[in-house]
Every structure is written in structure tokens, then in C-alpha cells.
Tab-separated table of C-alpha atoms in Angstrom:
chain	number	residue	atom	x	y	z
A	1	UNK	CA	-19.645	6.374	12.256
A	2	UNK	CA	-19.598	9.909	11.179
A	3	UNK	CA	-19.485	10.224	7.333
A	4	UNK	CA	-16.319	11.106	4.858
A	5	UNK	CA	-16.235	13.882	2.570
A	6	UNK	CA	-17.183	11.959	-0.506
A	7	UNK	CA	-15.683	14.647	-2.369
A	8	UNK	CA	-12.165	14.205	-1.175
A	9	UNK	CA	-9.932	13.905	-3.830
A	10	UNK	CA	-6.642	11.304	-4.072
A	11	UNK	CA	-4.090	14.093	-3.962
A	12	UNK	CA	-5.984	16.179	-0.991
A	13	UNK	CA	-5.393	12.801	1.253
A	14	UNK	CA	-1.905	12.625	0.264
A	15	UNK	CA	-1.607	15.831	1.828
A	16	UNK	CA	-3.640	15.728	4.496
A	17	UNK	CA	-1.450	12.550	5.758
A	18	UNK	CA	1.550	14.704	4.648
A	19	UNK	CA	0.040	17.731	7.531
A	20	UNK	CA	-0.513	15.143	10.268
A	21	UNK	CA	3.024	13.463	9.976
A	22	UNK	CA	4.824	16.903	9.790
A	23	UNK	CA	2.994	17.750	13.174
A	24	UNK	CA	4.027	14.206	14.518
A	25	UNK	CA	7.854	14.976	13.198
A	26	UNK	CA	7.600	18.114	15.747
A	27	UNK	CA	6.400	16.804	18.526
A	28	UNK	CA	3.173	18.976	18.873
A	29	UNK	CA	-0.568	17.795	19.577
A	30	UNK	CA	-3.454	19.361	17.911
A	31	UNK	CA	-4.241	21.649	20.673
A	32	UNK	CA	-0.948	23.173	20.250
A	33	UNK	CA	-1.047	23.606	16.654
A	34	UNK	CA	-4.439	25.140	17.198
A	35	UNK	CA	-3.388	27.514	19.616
A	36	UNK	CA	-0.511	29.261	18.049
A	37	UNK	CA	-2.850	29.290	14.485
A	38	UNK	CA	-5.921	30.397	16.277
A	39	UNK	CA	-8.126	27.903	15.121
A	40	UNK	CA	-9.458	25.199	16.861
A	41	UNK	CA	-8.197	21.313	17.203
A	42	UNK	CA	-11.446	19.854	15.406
A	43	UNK	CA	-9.982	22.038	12.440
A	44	UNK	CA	-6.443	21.057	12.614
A	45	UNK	CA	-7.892	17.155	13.393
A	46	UNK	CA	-10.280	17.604	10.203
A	47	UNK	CA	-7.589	18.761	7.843
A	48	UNK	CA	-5.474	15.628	8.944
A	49	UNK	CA	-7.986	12.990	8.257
A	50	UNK	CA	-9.222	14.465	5.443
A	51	UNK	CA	-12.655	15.031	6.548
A	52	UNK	CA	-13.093	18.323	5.988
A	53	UNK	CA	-11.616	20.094	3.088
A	54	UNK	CA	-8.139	21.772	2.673
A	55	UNK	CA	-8.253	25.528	2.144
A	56	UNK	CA	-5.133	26.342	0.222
A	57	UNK	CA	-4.520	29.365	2.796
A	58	UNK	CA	-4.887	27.451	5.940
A	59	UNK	CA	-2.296	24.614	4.516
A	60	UNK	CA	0.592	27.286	3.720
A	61	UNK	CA	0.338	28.747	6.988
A	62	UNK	CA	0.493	25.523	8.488
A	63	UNK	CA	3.638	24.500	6.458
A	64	UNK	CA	5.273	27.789	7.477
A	65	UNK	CA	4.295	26.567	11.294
A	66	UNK	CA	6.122	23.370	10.536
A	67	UNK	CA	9.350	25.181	8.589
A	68	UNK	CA	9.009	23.091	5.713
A	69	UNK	CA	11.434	23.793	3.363
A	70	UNK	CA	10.460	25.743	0.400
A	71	UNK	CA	10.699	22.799	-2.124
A	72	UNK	CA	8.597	20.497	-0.819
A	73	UNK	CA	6.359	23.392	0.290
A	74	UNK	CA	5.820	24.209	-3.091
A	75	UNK	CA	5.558	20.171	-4.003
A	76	UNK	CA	2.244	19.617	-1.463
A	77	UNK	CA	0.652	23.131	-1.979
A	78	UNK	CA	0.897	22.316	-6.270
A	79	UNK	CA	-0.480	19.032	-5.014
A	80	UNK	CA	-3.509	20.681	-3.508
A	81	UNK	CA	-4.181	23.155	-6.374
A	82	UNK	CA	-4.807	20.175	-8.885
A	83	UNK	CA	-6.776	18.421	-5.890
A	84	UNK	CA	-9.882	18.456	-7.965
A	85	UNK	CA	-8.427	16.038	-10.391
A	86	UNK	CA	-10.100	12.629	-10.013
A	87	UNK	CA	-7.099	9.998	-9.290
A	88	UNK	CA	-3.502	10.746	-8.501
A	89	UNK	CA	-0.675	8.809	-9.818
A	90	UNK	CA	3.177	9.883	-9.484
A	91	UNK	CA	6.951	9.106	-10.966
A	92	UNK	CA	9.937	9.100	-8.494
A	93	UNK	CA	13.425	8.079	-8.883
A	94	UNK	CA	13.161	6.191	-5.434
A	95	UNK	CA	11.185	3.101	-3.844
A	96	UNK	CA	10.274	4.908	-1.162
A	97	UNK	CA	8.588	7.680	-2.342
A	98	UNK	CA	6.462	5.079	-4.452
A	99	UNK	CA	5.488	3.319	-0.901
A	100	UNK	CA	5.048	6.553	0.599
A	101	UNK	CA	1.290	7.145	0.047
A	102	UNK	CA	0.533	3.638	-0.745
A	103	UNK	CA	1.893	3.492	3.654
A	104	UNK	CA	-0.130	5.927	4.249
A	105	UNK	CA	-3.096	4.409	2.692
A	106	UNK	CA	-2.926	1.322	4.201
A	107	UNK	CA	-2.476	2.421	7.382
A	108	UNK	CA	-6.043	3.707	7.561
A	109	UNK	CA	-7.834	0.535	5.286
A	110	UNK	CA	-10.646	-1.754	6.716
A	111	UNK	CA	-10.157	-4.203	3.867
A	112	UNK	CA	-7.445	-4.878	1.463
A	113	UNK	CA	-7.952	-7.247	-1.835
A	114	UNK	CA	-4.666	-7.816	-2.826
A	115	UNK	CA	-3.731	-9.418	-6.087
A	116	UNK	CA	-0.298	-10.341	-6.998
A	117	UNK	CA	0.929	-12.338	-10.624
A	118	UNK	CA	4.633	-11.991	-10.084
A	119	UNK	CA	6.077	-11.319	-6.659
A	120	UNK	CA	4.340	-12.536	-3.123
A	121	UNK	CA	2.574	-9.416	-1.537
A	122	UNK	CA	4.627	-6.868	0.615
A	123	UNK	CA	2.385	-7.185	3.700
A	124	UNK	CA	2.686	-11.081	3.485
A	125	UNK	CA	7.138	-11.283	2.256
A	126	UNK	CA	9.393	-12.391	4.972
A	127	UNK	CA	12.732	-10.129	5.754
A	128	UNK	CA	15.155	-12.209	3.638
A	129	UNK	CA	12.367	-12.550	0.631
A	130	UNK	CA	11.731	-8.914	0.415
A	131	UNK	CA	15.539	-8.360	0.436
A	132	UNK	CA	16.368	-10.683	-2.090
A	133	UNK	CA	13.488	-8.871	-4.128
A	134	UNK	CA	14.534	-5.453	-3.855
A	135	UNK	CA	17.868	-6.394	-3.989
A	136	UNK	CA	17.898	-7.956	-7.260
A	137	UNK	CA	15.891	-5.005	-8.563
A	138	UNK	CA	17.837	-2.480	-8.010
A	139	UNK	CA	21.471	-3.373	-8.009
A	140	UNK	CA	22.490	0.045	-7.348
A	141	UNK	CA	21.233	0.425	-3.541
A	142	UNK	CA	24.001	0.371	-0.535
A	143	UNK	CA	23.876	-2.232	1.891
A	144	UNK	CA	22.265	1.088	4.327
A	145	UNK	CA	20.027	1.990	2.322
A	146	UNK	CA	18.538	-1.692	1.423
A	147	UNK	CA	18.330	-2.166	5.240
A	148	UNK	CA	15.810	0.847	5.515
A	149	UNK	CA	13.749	-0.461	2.917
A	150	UNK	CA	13.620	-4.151	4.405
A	151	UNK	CA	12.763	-2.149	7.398
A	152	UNK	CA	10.020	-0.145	6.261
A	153	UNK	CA	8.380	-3.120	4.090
A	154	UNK	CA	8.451	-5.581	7.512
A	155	UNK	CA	7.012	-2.389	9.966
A	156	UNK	CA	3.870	-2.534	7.600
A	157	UNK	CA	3.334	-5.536	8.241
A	158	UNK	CA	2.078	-4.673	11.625
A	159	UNK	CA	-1.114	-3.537	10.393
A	160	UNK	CA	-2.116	-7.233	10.083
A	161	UNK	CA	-1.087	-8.031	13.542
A	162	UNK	CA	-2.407	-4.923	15.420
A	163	UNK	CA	-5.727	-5.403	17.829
A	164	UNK	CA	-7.936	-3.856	15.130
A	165	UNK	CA	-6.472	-5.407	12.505
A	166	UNK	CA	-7.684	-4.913	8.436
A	167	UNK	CA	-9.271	-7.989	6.819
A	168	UNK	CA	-7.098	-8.824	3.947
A	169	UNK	CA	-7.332	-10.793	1.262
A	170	UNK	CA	-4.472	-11.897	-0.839
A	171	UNK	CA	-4.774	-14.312	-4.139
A	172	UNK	CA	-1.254	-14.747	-5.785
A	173	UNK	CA	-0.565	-16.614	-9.051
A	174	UNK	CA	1.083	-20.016	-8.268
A	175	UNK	CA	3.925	-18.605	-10.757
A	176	UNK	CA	4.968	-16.300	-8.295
A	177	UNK	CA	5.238	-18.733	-5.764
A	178	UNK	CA	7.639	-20.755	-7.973
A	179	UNK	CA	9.912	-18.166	-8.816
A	180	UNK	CA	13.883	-18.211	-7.329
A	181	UNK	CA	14.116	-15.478	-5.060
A	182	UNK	CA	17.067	-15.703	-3.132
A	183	UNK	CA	19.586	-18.312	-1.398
A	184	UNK	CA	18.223	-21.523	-1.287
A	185	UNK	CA	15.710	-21.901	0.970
A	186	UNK	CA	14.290	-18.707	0.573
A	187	UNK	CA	11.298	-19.495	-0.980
A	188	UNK	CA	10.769	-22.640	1.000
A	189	UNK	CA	10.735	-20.285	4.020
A	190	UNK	CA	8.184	-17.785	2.185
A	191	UNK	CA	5.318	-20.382	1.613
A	192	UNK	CA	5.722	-21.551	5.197
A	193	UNK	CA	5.290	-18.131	6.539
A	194	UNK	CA	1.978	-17.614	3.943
A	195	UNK	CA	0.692	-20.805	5.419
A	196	UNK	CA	0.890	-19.596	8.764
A	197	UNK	CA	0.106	-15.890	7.935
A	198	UNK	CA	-3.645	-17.561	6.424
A	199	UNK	CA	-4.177	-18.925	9.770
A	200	UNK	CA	-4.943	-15.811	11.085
A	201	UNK	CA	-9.017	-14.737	11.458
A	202	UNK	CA	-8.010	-11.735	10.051
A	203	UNK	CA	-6.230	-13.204	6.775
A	204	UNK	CA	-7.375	-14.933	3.476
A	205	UNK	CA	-4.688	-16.251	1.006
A	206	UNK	CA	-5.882	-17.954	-1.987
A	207	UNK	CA	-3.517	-19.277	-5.379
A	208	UNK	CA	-4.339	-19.221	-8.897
A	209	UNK	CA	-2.661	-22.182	-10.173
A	210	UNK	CA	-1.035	-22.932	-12.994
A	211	UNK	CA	-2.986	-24.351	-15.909
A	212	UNK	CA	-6.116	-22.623	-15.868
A	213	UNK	CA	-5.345	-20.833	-19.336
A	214	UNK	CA	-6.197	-17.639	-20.172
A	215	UNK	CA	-7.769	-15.182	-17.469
A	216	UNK	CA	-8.179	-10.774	-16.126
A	217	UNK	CA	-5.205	-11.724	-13.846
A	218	UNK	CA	-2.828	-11.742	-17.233
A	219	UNK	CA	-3.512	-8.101	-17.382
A	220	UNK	CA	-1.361	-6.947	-14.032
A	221	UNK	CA	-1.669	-7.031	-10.401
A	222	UNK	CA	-3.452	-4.255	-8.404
A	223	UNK	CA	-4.521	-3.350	-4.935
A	224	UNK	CA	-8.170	-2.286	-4.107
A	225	UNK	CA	-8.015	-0.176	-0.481
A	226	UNK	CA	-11.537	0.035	1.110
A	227	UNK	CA	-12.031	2.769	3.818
A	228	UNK	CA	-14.595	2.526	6.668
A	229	UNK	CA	-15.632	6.239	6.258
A	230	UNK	CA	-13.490	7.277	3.054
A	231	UNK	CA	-13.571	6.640	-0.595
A	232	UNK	CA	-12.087	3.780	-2.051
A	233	UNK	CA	-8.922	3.498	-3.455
A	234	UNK	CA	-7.702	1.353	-6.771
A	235	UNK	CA	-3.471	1.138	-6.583
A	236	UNK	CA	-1.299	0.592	-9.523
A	237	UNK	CA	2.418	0.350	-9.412
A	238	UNK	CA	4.999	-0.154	-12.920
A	239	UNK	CA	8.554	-0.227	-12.815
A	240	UNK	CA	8.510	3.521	-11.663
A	241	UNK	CA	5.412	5.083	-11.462
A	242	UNK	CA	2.307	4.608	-9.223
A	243	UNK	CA	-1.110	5.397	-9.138
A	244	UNK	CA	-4.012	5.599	-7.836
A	245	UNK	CA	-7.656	5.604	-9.012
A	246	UNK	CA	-10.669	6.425	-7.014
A	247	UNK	CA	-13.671	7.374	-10.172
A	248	UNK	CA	-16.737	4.494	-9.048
A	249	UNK	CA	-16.404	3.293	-12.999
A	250	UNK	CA	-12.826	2.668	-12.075
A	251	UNK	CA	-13.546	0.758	-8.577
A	252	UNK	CA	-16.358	-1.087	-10.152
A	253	UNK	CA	-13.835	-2.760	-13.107
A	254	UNK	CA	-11.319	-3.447	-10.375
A	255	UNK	CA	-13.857	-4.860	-8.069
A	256	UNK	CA	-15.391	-7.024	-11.263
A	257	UNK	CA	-11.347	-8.181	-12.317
A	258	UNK	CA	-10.858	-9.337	-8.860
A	259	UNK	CA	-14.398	-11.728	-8.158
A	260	UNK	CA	-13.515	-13.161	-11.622
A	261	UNK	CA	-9.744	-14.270	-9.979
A	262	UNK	CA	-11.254	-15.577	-7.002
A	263	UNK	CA	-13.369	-17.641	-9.368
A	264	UNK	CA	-10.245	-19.514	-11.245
A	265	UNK	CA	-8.629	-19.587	-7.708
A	266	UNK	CA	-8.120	-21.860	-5.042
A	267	UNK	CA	-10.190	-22.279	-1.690
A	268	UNK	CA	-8.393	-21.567	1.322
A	269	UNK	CA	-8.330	-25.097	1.955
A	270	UNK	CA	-7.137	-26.271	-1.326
A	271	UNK	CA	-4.663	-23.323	-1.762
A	272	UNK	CA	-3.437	-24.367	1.861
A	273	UNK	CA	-2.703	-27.865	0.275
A	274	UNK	CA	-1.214	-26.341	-2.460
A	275	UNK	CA	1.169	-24.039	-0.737
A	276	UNK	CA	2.079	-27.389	1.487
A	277	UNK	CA	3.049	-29.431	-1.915
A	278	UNK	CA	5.023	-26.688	-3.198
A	279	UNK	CA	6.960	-26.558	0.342
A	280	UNK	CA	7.413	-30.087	0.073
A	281	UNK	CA	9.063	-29.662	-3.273
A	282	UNK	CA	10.856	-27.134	-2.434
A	283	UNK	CA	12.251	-28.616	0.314
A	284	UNK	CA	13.914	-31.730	-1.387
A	285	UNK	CA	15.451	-28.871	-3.871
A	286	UNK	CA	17.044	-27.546	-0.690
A	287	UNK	CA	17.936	-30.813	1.231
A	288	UNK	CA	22.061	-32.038	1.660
């Protein structure tokens, strides 16, 4: 498999992914990108995956192809200018511009170590979980607008499903798992749908329980994203700003934090039992 451009920084993949879904929003292949540009379609292919480098000139004349309008224009071609900064991170008023590279991200992973102290993970939530989530943290969202971001939460969830599915692991602190989200039965319905989620070959799901004392999980939750020809990718996310690391020192930590949680952490099997007693509880909390 043909090599990445080690050199590719955070912020020039953000925009890359921007290029290729602005050409997607209009309709038009590579070829025909190409041809009105003068270039050819290994370019314009290059420039979306991020395999070749972005030349500030040929990215404004492709956003003046596309008609982007001149504030977010100015938004990606500022992003690319500060492209050799290691790491990226960003503050927006909005959930979705938070998931917005994070989707974009995952989209392309192999692997995914997830780890999770407070909330089950988005790619593993049922509808009526993740509503109740986002719901309760942001009271000020219409009824519309907390539909789109159910939506957009439960179409990621595809990637696990699709023929060439990611492996993903997921290890989630047995506090999160007791925590009242919702109606009742809410959360009774969540830890059936992560014992049935782990049966896939595809899917690991392992619990920290409660007791072990002190351990690295205490400090947050993060995502590590590993690529099959890209860098790797560290993701952070606080109240309202996200971010992203990608220096090796930084992977290296992350990668450390995370073998030292699956070492205070339940087998499969054992976390599968686990899950299955908590149901069980759960389930004469929610019985007439």
C-alpha cells in the first residue's frame, strides 16, 4: 500500500477532507474538476486524500471553482497557512462543528482505541441514549435541530457495520455505565445493545470497574485514530473545544495511558458478565 506523506500536518487533512466534500456537494468527479483547472485527476485525487501536499495557490483556485463563500474561504485557506503547526485543536459555539473533523477522521481509520470515563462512546450509543445525552447538555437546542444531531451521531455508526469495517476497541468506566441517562429503561436498553455490539469480529468492549482505586483513566477520556497509510491521530474533546494531537511523543503517552487501562480492565468475557449483571439490575429498577 502506497505510502502517506508523513509530513502531513492535522490542519492540511482537515482541509483536504474539506476539498473532497465541496466537490461531492457539486456533483462533479475528479476528471471534471481536472479538466476545467487543467491539471490532472491524480492531482485533484492527491490533494483530497492528503497524499500529496496542498499548494496554497492550487487550493484558492479550487475554492473559487466550488463558489465558496468568502468567509469560509478565508477560514480553510488561514487553516492551510498555519498547516506546519504540529496538532490542530479548535473552539466552536456548535456540536457539530466539534464532530466535524473528528467524522471525517473516522471515516478513513483502520483502528480506533476508544476510551470513555463518563458517557458510553458515540459509535457504540443507541438513538434514544445519545438523545437523552445531548439533550440534557444543551437545553437550548430545538426539537429540529436535536434530530440532526441524533442523526448524524447514529449514520457514524455505519463505519462499524460496513464490509471493511475498522477494528475498534472501546473500554468504558463501569461509572458511566451506571449513570441515569434518560426515561427509564434507557440505560437498560444501552448495555444490551453494547453486549450485542461486542459480538461483532470487528468489535472489542471492555469495563473498568468500580473499585480498582486510583488509575491514568482519572485523567480524561481520549480517542487514538490509527491510519493504514496516514499518521496517527490523538483526539481530545472539553466542554467546547477539541483537539487533536499527532507529535510521536504525544501518540506514544496516549498509546502508554491506554495499555495501562486495559490492564485494570475487564476481559471481554468478564466485562460481558459484567454488562449482563448490570442489565439485570437495571432491569428490576425498571420492572411494574
Amino acid at each position: 500500500m502506497p505510502a502517506g506523506n508523513p509530513h502531513t500536518s492535522v490542519r492540511s487533512r482537515t482541509v483536504a477532507a474539506e476539498l473532497r466534500a465541496l466537490r461531492e456537494q457539486r456533483n462533479l468527479s475528479c476528471e471534471d474538476v481536472a479538466e476545467v483547472l487543467g491539471v490532472s485527476a491524480s492531482k485533484v485525487s492527491r490533494m483530497e486524500t492528503g497524499k500529496s501536499g496542498l499548494q496554497y495557490e492550487d487550493v484558492a483556485a479550487l475554492l473559487g471553482f466550488y463558489r465558496v463563500p468568502m468567509s469560509k474561504r478565508h477560514e480553510l485557506l488561514d487553516r492551510l497557512k498555519r498547516s506546519d503547526e504540529r496538532g490542530w485543536w479548535e473552539r466552536q459555539a456548535g456540536l457539530p462543528q466539534l464532530w466535524r473533523a473528528l467524522i471525517e477522521f473516522e471515516a478513513k481509520a483502520a483502528r480506533i482505541h476508544d476510551y470513555q470515563s463518563l458517557v458510553v462512546p458515540g459509535l457504540l450509543q443507541t438513538g434514544e441514549y445519545c438523545r437523552a445525552l445531548i439533550e440534557g447538555l444543551d437545553k437550548t437546542l430545538s426539537d429540529g435541530e436535536l434530530d440532526n444531531l441524533v442523526a448524524a451521531r447514529m449514520a457514524r455508526q455505519t463505519l462499524l457495520t460496513r464490509a471493511n469495517a475498522m477494528q475498534y476497541l472501546a473500554v468504558i468506566s463501569e461509572d458511566a455505565l451506571r449513570q441515569d441517562i434518560g426515561a427509564p429503561g434507557v440505560m437498560l436498553r444501552q448495555i444490551r445493545h453494547l453486549l450485542s455490539a461486542a459480538e461483532r469480529p470487528n468489535i472489542t468492549v471492555r469495563v473498568v470497574p468500580r473499585g480498582i482505586g486510583v488509575h491514568v483513566g482519572l485523567r480524561g477520556p481520549f480517542i487514538i485514530l490509527e491510519f493504514a497509510d496516514e499518521p496517527h491521530l490523538v483526539h481530545l474533546e472539553n466542554q467546547d473545544t477539541a483537539m487533536f494531537l499527532d507529535e510521536e511523543p504525544d501518540l506514544s503517552a496516549y498509546r502508554v495511558a491506554f495499555r495501562n487501562i486495559l490492564g485494570v480492565s475487564l476481559a471481554p468475557a468478564a466485562t460481558a458478565e459484567r454488562l449482563a449483571m448490570i442489565a439485570e439490575e437495571l432491569t428490576g429498577r425498571t420492572a411494574p
